[in-house]
């Protein structure tokens, strides 16, 4: 596995559209639930142990067995009750595949997969292992909202990045667990839910003016 390749895939500057999504933070800010650096820390931790945990598991499984992508995609769809979140996830998956095709040979996909599944398929094409795919997924589940927090609330970027550094060990643990479960049936993979993210996404989708797509 190439560490440099993992850095390319996890780089927020990768032209895959991640900067257009706040991971639910914009809705949380609008509702008043997130206002301070401490609030952002709690939001990021909650997102890591729900959406991030699920994303890491599915990215690792898709990296280990890219041929299972359709089955995994169905499983992730069932774990995403919000239509707005399903749409956002597939849009991010489509954008990632478009960017990745310029860098690595990818297998054909019959439909637009959810972002974690696309991430796993891309990681496999880049000769990364399931643990690396899981790290990228877990890390990405918090870096996007963290960047959005700086833009939405004008917070100190140093303080926000300190939150990300503090979450790094948790990202590693989640990734290690995901890599150990790559042979589990789809129904046995994590299904941690975050109802406030689902509700916020549906409300956010109705706004006429918003900074982020999700």
PDB file of C-alpha atoms in Angstrom:
ATOM      1  CA  UNK A   1       0.000   0.000   0.000  1.00  0.00           C
ATOM      2  CA  UNK A   2       1.224   3.514  -0.829  1.00  0.00           C
ATOM      3  CA  UNK A   3       0.821   6.104   1.910  1.00  0.00           C
ATOM      4  CA  UNK A   4       1.242   8.849  -0.683  1.00  0.00           C
ATOM      5  CA  UNK A   5      -1.671   7.410  -2.670  1.00  0.00           C
ATOM      6  CA  UNK A   6      -3.844   7.414   0.450  1.00  0.00           C
ATOM      7  CA  UNK A   7      -2.978  11.075   0.977  1.00  0.00           C
ATOM      8  CA  UNK A   8      -4.049  11.837  -2.597  1.00  0.00           C
ATOM      9  CA  UNK A   9      -7.380  10.097  -2.058  1.00  0.00           C
ATOM     10  CA  UNK A  10      -8.024  11.719   1.328  1.00  0.00           C
ATOM     11  CA  UNK A  11      -6.898  15.200   0.267  1.00  0.00           C
ATOM     12  CA  UNK A  12      -9.707  17.733   0.632  1.00  0.00           C
ATOM     13  CA  UNK A  13      -8.406  19.429  -2.519  1.00  0.00           C
ATOM     14  CA  UNK A  14      -9.255  16.376  -4.635  1.00  0.00           C
ATOM     15  CA  UNK A  15     -11.710  17.709  -7.273  1.00  0.00           C
ATOM     16  CA  UNK A  16     -14.515  15.413  -6.162  1.00  0.00           C
ATOM     17  CA  UNK A  17     -16.985  18.008  -4.889  1.00  0.00           C
ATOM     18  CA  UNK A  18     -16.513  17.406  -1.162  1.00  0.00           C
ATOM     19  CA  UNK A  19     -16.158  21.135  -0.504  1.00  0.00           C
ATOM     20  CA  UNK A  20     -19.807  21.610  -1.514  1.00  0.00           C
ATOM     21  CA  UNK A  21     -21.139  19.490   1.367  1.00  0.00           C
ATOM     22  CA  UNK A  22     -21.215  20.309   5.083  1.00  0.00           C
ATOM     23  CA  UNK A  23     -22.173  16.845   6.334  1.00  0.00           C
ATOM     24  CA  UNK A  24     -25.285  18.246   8.030  1.00  0.00           C
ATOM     25  CA  UNK A  25     -23.466  21.056   9.810  1.00  0.00           C
ATOM     26  CA  UNK A  26     -25.226  23.883   7.963  1.00  0.00           C
ATOM     27  CA  UNK A  27     -28.609  22.654   9.189  1.00  0.00           C
ATOM     28  CA  UNK A  28     -27.252  22.223  12.721  1.00  0.00           C
ATOM     29  CA  UNK A  29     -25.887  25.777  12.702  1.00  0.00           C
ATOM     30  CA  UNK A  30     -29.180  27.162  11.427  1.00  0.00           C
ATOM     31  CA  UNK A  31     -31.101  25.372  14.182  1.00  0.00           C
ATOM     32  CA  UNK A  32     -28.800  26.871  16.834  1.00  0.00           C
ATOM     33  CA  UNK A  33     -27.414  23.513  17.980  1.00  0.00           C
ATOM     34  CA  UNK A  34     -23.878  24.374  16.849  1.00  0.00           C
ATOM     35  CA  UNK A  35     -22.405  27.790  17.640  1.00  0.00           C
ATOM     36  CA  UNK A  36     -19.005  27.360  19.285  1.00  0.00           C
ATOM     37  CA  UNK A  37     -15.837  25.348  18.833  1.00  0.00           C
ATOM     38  CA  UNK A  38     -16.999  23.057  21.642  1.00  0.00           C
ATOM     39  CA  UNK A  39     -20.309  22.529  19.839  1.00  0.00           C
ATOM     40  CA  UNK A  40     -18.437  21.649  16.660  1.00  0.00           C
ATOM     41  CA  UNK A  41     -16.370  19.129  18.605  1.00  0.00           C
ATOM     42  CA  UNK A  42     -19.486  17.385  19.870  1.00  0.00           C
ATOM     43  CA  UNK A  43     -21.026  17.420  16.398  1.00  0.00           C
ATOM     44  CA  UNK A  44     -17.916  15.923  14.804  1.00  0.00           C
ATOM     45  CA  UNK A  45     -17.631  13.206  17.419  1.00  0.00           C
ATOM     46  CA  UNK A  46     -21.280  12.269  17.025  1.00  0.00           C
ATOM     47  CA  UNK A  47     -20.965  12.182  13.254  1.00  0.00           C
ATOM     48  CA  UNK A  48     -17.807  10.068  13.375  1.00  0.00           C
ATOM     49  CA  UNK A  49     -19.439   7.403  15.548  1.00  0.00           C
ATOM     50  CA  UNK A  50     -22.579   7.218  13.397  1.00  0.00           C
ATOM     51  CA  UNK A  51     -22.207   8.183   9.737  1.00  0.00           C
ATOM     52  CA  UNK A  52     -18.425   7.833   9.895  1.00  0.00           C
ATOM     53  CA  UNK A  53     -18.585   4.370  11.397  1.00  0.00           C
ATOM     54  CA  UNK A  54     -20.987   3.159   8.721  1.00  0.00           C
ATOM     55  CA  UNK A  55     -19.014   4.804   5.918  1.00  0.00           C
ATOM     56  CA  UNK A  56     -15.758   3.222   7.099  1.00  0.00           C
ATOM     57  CA  UNK A  57     -17.281  -0.258   7.218  1.00  0.00           C
ATOM     58  CA  UNK A  58     -18.770  -0.021   3.740  1.00  0.00           C
ATOM     59  CA  UNK A  59     -15.667   1.562   2.213  1.00  0.00           C
ATOM     60  CA  UNK A  60     -13.487  -1.200   3.652  1.00  0.00           C
ATOM     61  CA  UNK A  61     -15.834  -3.930   2.416  1.00  0.00           C
ATOM     62  CA  UNK A  62     -16.028  -2.411  -1.066  1.00  0.00           C
ATOM     63  CA  UNK A  63     -12.238  -2.129  -1.201  1.00  0.00           C
ATOM     64  CA  UNK A  64     -11.812  -5.768  -0.210  1.00  0.00           C
ATOM     65  CA  UNK A  65     -14.385  -6.990  -2.729  1.00  0.00           C
ATOM     66  CA  UNK A  66     -15.176  -4.407  -5.409  1.00  0.00           C
ATOM     67  CA  UNK A  67     -17.342  -7.002  -7.144  1.00  0.00           C
ATOM     68  CA  UNK A  68     -19.774  -6.746  -4.191  1.00  0.00           C
ATOM     69  CA  UNK A  69     -20.370  -3.042  -4.795  1.00  0.00           C
ATOM     70  CA  UNK A  70     -24.040  -3.425  -5.843  1.00  0.00           C
ATOM     71  CA  UNK A  71     -24.902  -5.513  -2.769  1.00  0.00           C
ATOM     72  CA  UNK A  72     -23.071  -3.080  -0.520  1.00  0.00           C
ATOM     73  CA  UNK A  73     -24.759  -0.136  -2.205  1.00  0.00           C
ATOM     74  CA  UNK A  74     -28.176  -1.647  -1.499  1.00  0.00           C
ATOM     75  CA  UNK A  75     -27.186  -2.157   2.136  1.00  0.00           C
ATOM     76  CA  UNK A  76     -26.050   1.432   2.494  1.00  0.00           C
ATOM     77  CA  UNK A  77     -29.213   2.686   0.836  1.00  0.00           C
ATOM     78  CA  UNK A  78     -31.239   0.838   3.473  1.00  0.00           C
ATOM     79  CA  UNK A  79     -29.194   2.584   6.179  1.00  0.00           C
ATOM     80  CA  UNK A  80     -29.914   6.033   4.734  1.00  0.00           C
ATOM     81  CA  UNK A  81     -33.578   6.851   5.454  1.00  0.00           C
ATOM     82  CA  UNK A  82     -33.350  10.471   4.310  1.00  0.00           C
ATOM     83  CA  UNK A  83     -33.956  10.948   0.559  1.00  0.00           C
ATOM     84  CA  UNK A  84     -31.906  14.143   0.707  1.00  0.00           C
ATOM     85  CA  UNK A  85     -28.934  12.299   2.200  1.00  0.00           C
ATOM     86  CA  UNK A  86     -29.241   9.502  -0.339  1.00  0.00           C
ATOM     87  CA  UNK A  87     -29.155  12.076  -3.134  1.00  0.00           C
ATOM     88  CA  UNK A  88     -26.149  13.855  -1.619  1.00  0.00           C
ATOM     89  CA  UNK A  89     -24.259  10.597  -1.082  1.00  0.00           C
ATOM     90  CA  UNK A  90     -24.791   9.462  -4.652  1.00  0.00           C
ATOM     91  CA  UNK A  91     -23.799  12.887  -5.988  1.00  0.00           C
ATOM     92  CA  UNK A  92     -20.548  12.675  -4.031  1.00  0.00           C
ATOM     93  CA  UNK A  93     -19.983   9.117  -5.213  1.00  0.00           C
ATOM     94  CA  UNK A  94     -20.483  10.190  -8.823  1.00  0.00           C
ATOM     95  CA  UNK A  95     -18.065  13.103  -8.426  1.00  0.00           C
ATOM     96  CA  UNK A  96     -15.439  10.876  -6.795  1.00  0.00           C
ATOM     97  CA  UNK A  97     -15.629   8.303  -9.581  1.00  0.00           C
ATOM     98  CA  UNK A  98     -15.287  11.044 -12.188  1.00  0.00           C
ATOM     99  CA  UNK A  99     -12.144  12.363 -10.521  1.00  0.00           C
ATOM    100  CA  UNK A 100     -10.722   8.890  -9.947  1.00  0.00           C
ATOM    101  CA  UNK A 101     -11.148   7.839 -13.574  1.00  0.00           C
ATOM    102  CA  UNK A 102      -8.544  10.437 -14.478  1.00  0.00           C
ATOM    103  CA  UNK A 103      -6.050   8.741 -12.161  1.00  0.00           C
ATOM    104  CA  UNK A 104      -6.721   4.991 -12.067  1.00  0.00           C
ATOM    105  CA  UNK A 105      -8.507   2.363 -14.203  1.00  0.00           C
ATOM    106  CA  UNK A 106     -11.886   1.711 -12.597  1.00  0.00           C
ATOM    107  CA  UNK A 107     -14.390  -1.091 -13.119  1.00  0.00           C
ATOM    108  CA  UNK A 108     -17.666  -0.139 -14.753  1.00  0.00           C
ATOM    109  CA  UNK A 109     -20.569   0.697 -12.428  1.00  0.00           C
ATOM    110  CA  UNK A 110     -24.148   0.122 -13.504  1.00  0.00           C
ATOM    111  CA  UNK A 111     -25.476   2.975 -11.369  1.00  0.00           C
ATOM    112  CA  UNK A 112     -24.205   5.822  -9.230  1.00  0.00           C
ATOM    113  CA  UNK A 113     -23.065   4.212  -5.948  1.00  0.00           C
ATOM    114  CA  UNK A 114     -23.141   5.864  -2.554  1.00  0.00           C
ATOM    115  CA  UNK A 115     -19.963   7.749  -1.699  1.00  0.00           C
ATOM    116  CA  UNK A 116     -18.509   5.189   0.784  1.00  0.00           C
ATOM    117  CA  UNK A 117     -18.976   2.368  -1.731  1.00  0.00           C
ATOM    118  CA  UNK A 118     -17.415   4.461  -4.490  1.00  0.00           C
ATOM    119  CA  UNK A 119     -14.553   5.289  -2.141  1.00  0.00           C
ATOM    120  CA  UNK A 120     -13.893   1.607  -1.512  1.00  0.00           C
ATOM    121  CA  UNK A 121     -13.949   0.776  -5.217  1.00  0.00           C
ATOM    122  CA  UNK A 122     -11.570   3.643  -5.960  1.00  0.00           C
ATOM    123  CA  UNK A 123      -9.259   2.626  -3.118  1.00  0.00           C
ATOM    124  CA  UNK A 124      -9.031  -0.889  -4.538  1.00  0.00           C
ATOM    125  CA  UNK A 125      -8.253   0.484  -8.000  1.00  0.00           C
ATOM    126  CA  UNK A 126      -5.483   2.572  -6.422  1.00  0.00           C
ATOM    127  CA  UNK A 127      -4.022  -0.560  -4.774  1.00  0.00           C
ATOM    128  CA  UNK A 128      -4.912   0.563  -1.264  1.00  0.00           C
ATOM    129  CA  UNK A 129      -6.020  -1.928   1.376  1.00  0.00           C
ATOM    130  CA  UNK A 130      -9.378  -1.982   3.235  1.00  0.00           C
ATOM    131  CA  UNK A 131      -7.893  -0.333   6.327  1.00  0.00           C
ATOM    132  CA  UNK A 132      -6.738   2.609   4.213  1.00  0.00           C
ATOM    133  CA  UNK A 133     -10.157   2.924   2.605  1.00  0.00           C
ATOM    134  CA  UNK A 134     -11.748   2.902   6.055  1.00  0.00           C
ATOM    135  CA  UNK A 135      -9.369   5.580   7.349  1.00  0.00           C
ATOM    136  CA  UNK A 136     -10.178   7.788   4.362  1.00  0.00           C
ATOM    137  CA  UNK A 137     -13.913   7.331   4.962  1.00  0.00           C
ATOM    138  CA  UNK A 138     -13.767   7.986   8.695  1.00  0.00           C
ATOM    139  CA  UNK A 139     -11.455  10.958   8.249  1.00  0.00           C
ATOM    140  CA  UNK A 140     -13.624  12.417   5.507  1.00  0.00           C
ATOM    141  CA  UNK A 141     -16.742  12.156   7.650  1.00  0.00           C
ATOM    142  CA  UNK A 142     -15.350  14.835   9.977  1.00  0.00           C
ATOM    143  CA  UNK A 143     -13.019  16.957   7.846  1.00  0.00           C
ATOM    144  CA  UNK A 144     -15.813  18.190   5.589  1.00  0.00           C
ATOM    145  CA  UNK A 145     -18.005  19.440   8.464  1.00  0.00           C
ATOM    146  CA  UNK A 146     -14.938  20.903  10.192  1.00  0.00           C
ATOM    147  CA  UNK A 147     -14.073  22.963   7.130  1.00  0.00           C
ATOM    148  CA  UNK A 148     -17.712  24.020   6.831  1.00  0.00           C
ATOM    149  CA  UNK A 149     -17.691  25.164  10.460  1.00  0.00           C
ATOM    150  CA  UNK A 150     -14.929  27.644   9.748  1.00  0.00           C
ATOM    151  CA  UNK A 151     -16.829  29.037   6.777  1.00  0.00           C
ATOM    152  CA  UNK A 152     -20.256  29.127   8.424  1.00  0.00           C
ATOM    153  CA  UNK A 153     -19.305  30.390  11.861  1.00  0.00           C
ATOM    154  CA  UNK A 154     -16.014  32.189  11.287  1.00  0.00           C
ATOM    155  CA  UNK A 155     -14.303  30.034  13.913  1.00  0.00           C
ATOM    156  CA  UNK A 156     -10.575  29.898  14.538  1.00  0.00           C
ATOM    157  CA  UNK A 157      -9.278  27.346  12.002  1.00  0.00           C
ATOM    158  CA  UNK A 158      -6.453  26.344  14.361  1.00  0.00           C
ATOM    159  CA  UNK A 159      -8.940  25.457  17.084  1.00  0.00           C
ATOM    160  CA  UNK A 160     -11.111  23.501  14.646  1.00  0.00           C
ATOM    161  CA  UNK A 161      -8.133  21.526  13.343  1.00  0.00           C
ATOM    162  CA  UNK A 162      -7.158  20.756  16.913  1.00  0.00           C
ATOM    163  CA  UNK A 163     -10.524  18.992  17.152  1.00  0.00           C
ATOM    164  CA  UNK A 164      -9.615  16.875  14.125  1.00  0.00           C
ATOM    165  CA  UNK A 165      -6.261  15.973  15.648  1.00  0.00           C
ATOM    166  CA  UNK A 166      -8.028  14.888  18.813  1.00  0.00           C
ATOM    167  CA  UNK A 167     -10.335  12.620  16.809  1.00  0.00           C
ATOM    168  CA  UNK A 168      -7.498  10.933  14.900  1.00  0.00           C
ATOM    169  CA  UNK A 169      -7.133   8.001  17.347  1.00  0.00           C
ATOM    170  CA  UNK A 170     -10.876   7.345  17.114  1.00  0.00           C
ATOM    171  CA  UNK A 171     -10.649   7.372  13.312  1.00  0.00           C
ATOM    172  CA  UNK A 172      -7.865   4.800  13.515  1.00  0.00           C
ATOM    173  CA  UNK A 173      -9.857   2.548  15.853  1.00  0.00           C
ATOM    174  CA  UNK A 174     -12.969   2.733  13.672  1.00  0.00           C
ATOM    175  CA  UNK A 175     -10.900   1.947  10.586  1.00  0.00           C
ATOM    176  CA  UNK A 176      -9.226  -1.039  12.245  1.00  0.00           C
ATOM    177  CA  UNK A 177     -12.594  -2.440  13.279  1.00  0.00           C
ATOM    178  CA  UNK A 178     -13.973  -1.911   9.773  1.00  0.00           C
ATOM    179  CA  UNK A 179     -11.006  -3.719   8.213  1.00  0.00           C
ATOM    180  CA  UNK A 180     -11.594  -6.676  10.540  1.00  0.00           C
ATOM    181  CA  UNK A 181     -15.199  -7.017   9.335  1.00  0.00           C
ATOM    182  CA  UNK A 182     -14.759  -7.050   5.574  1.00  0.00           C
ATOM    183  CA  UNK A 183     -16.025 -10.618   5.282  1.00  0.00           C
ATOM    184  CA  UNK A 184     -19.194  -9.984   7.299  1.00  0.00           C
ATOM    185  CA  UNK A 185     -22.549 -10.238   5.505  1.00  0.00           C
ATOM    186  CA  UNK A 186     -23.911  -6.846   4.486  1.00  0.00           C
ATOM    187  CA  UNK A 187     -26.729  -7.118   7.028  1.00  0.00           C
ATOM    188  CA  UNK A 188     -24.158  -7.559   9.815  1.00  0.00           C
ATOM    189  CA  UNK A 189     -22.225  -4.381   9.004  1.00  0.00           C
ATOM    190  CA  UNK A 190     -22.753  -1.322  11.243  1.00  0.00           C
ATOM    191  CA  UNK A 191     -26.078   0.493  10.956  1.00  0.00           C
ATOM    192  CA  UNK A 192     -25.580   3.352  13.421  1.00  0.00           C
ATOM    193  CA  UNK A 193     -28.220   6.023  12.853  1.00  0.00           C
ATOM    194  CA  UNK A 194     -28.265   9.779  13.448  1.00  0.00           C
ATOM    195  CA  UNK A 195     -31.915  10.924  13.312  1.00  0.00           C
ATOM    196  CA  UNK A 196     -31.069  14.615  13.719  1.00  0.00           C
ATOM    197  CA  UNK A 197     -28.849  14.436  10.650  1.00  0.00           C
ATOM    198  CA  UNK A 198     -31.702  12.853   8.689  1.00  0.00           C
ATOM    199  CA  UNK A 199     -34.232  15.451   9.846  1.00  0.00           C
ATOM    200  CA  UNK A 200     -31.807  18.299   9.285  1.00  0.00           C
ATOM    201  CA  UNK A 201     -31.031  17.069   5.763  1.00  0.00           C
ATOM    202  CA  UNK A 202     -34.711  17.027   4.818  1.00  0.00           C
ATOM    203  CA  UNK A 203     -35.217  20.559   6.149  1.00  0.00           C
ATOM    204  CA  UNK A 204     -32.015  21.765   4.499  1.00  0.00           C
ATOM    205  CA  UNK A 205     -33.161  20.440   1.128  1.00  0.00           C
ATOM    206  CA  UNK A 206     -36.176  22.780   1.226  1.00  0.00           C
ATOM    207  CA  UNK A 207     -34.142  25.968   1.644  1.00  0.00           C
ATOM    208  CA  UNK A 208     -34.087  28.322  -1.319  1.00  0.00           C
ATOM    209  CA  UNK A 209     -30.770  29.858  -0.225  1.00  0.00           C
ATOM    210  CA  UNK A 210     -27.954  27.792   1.283  1.00  0.00           C
ATOM    211  CA  UNK A 211     -24.181  27.754   1.195  1.00  0.00           C
ATOM    212  CA  UNK A 212     -23.768  23.968   0.942  1.00  0.00           C
ATOM    213  CA  UNK A 213     -25.511  21.286  -1.093  1.00  0.00           C
ATOM    214  CA  UNK A 214     -26.041  19.172   2.028  1.00  0.00           C
TER     215      UNK A 214
END
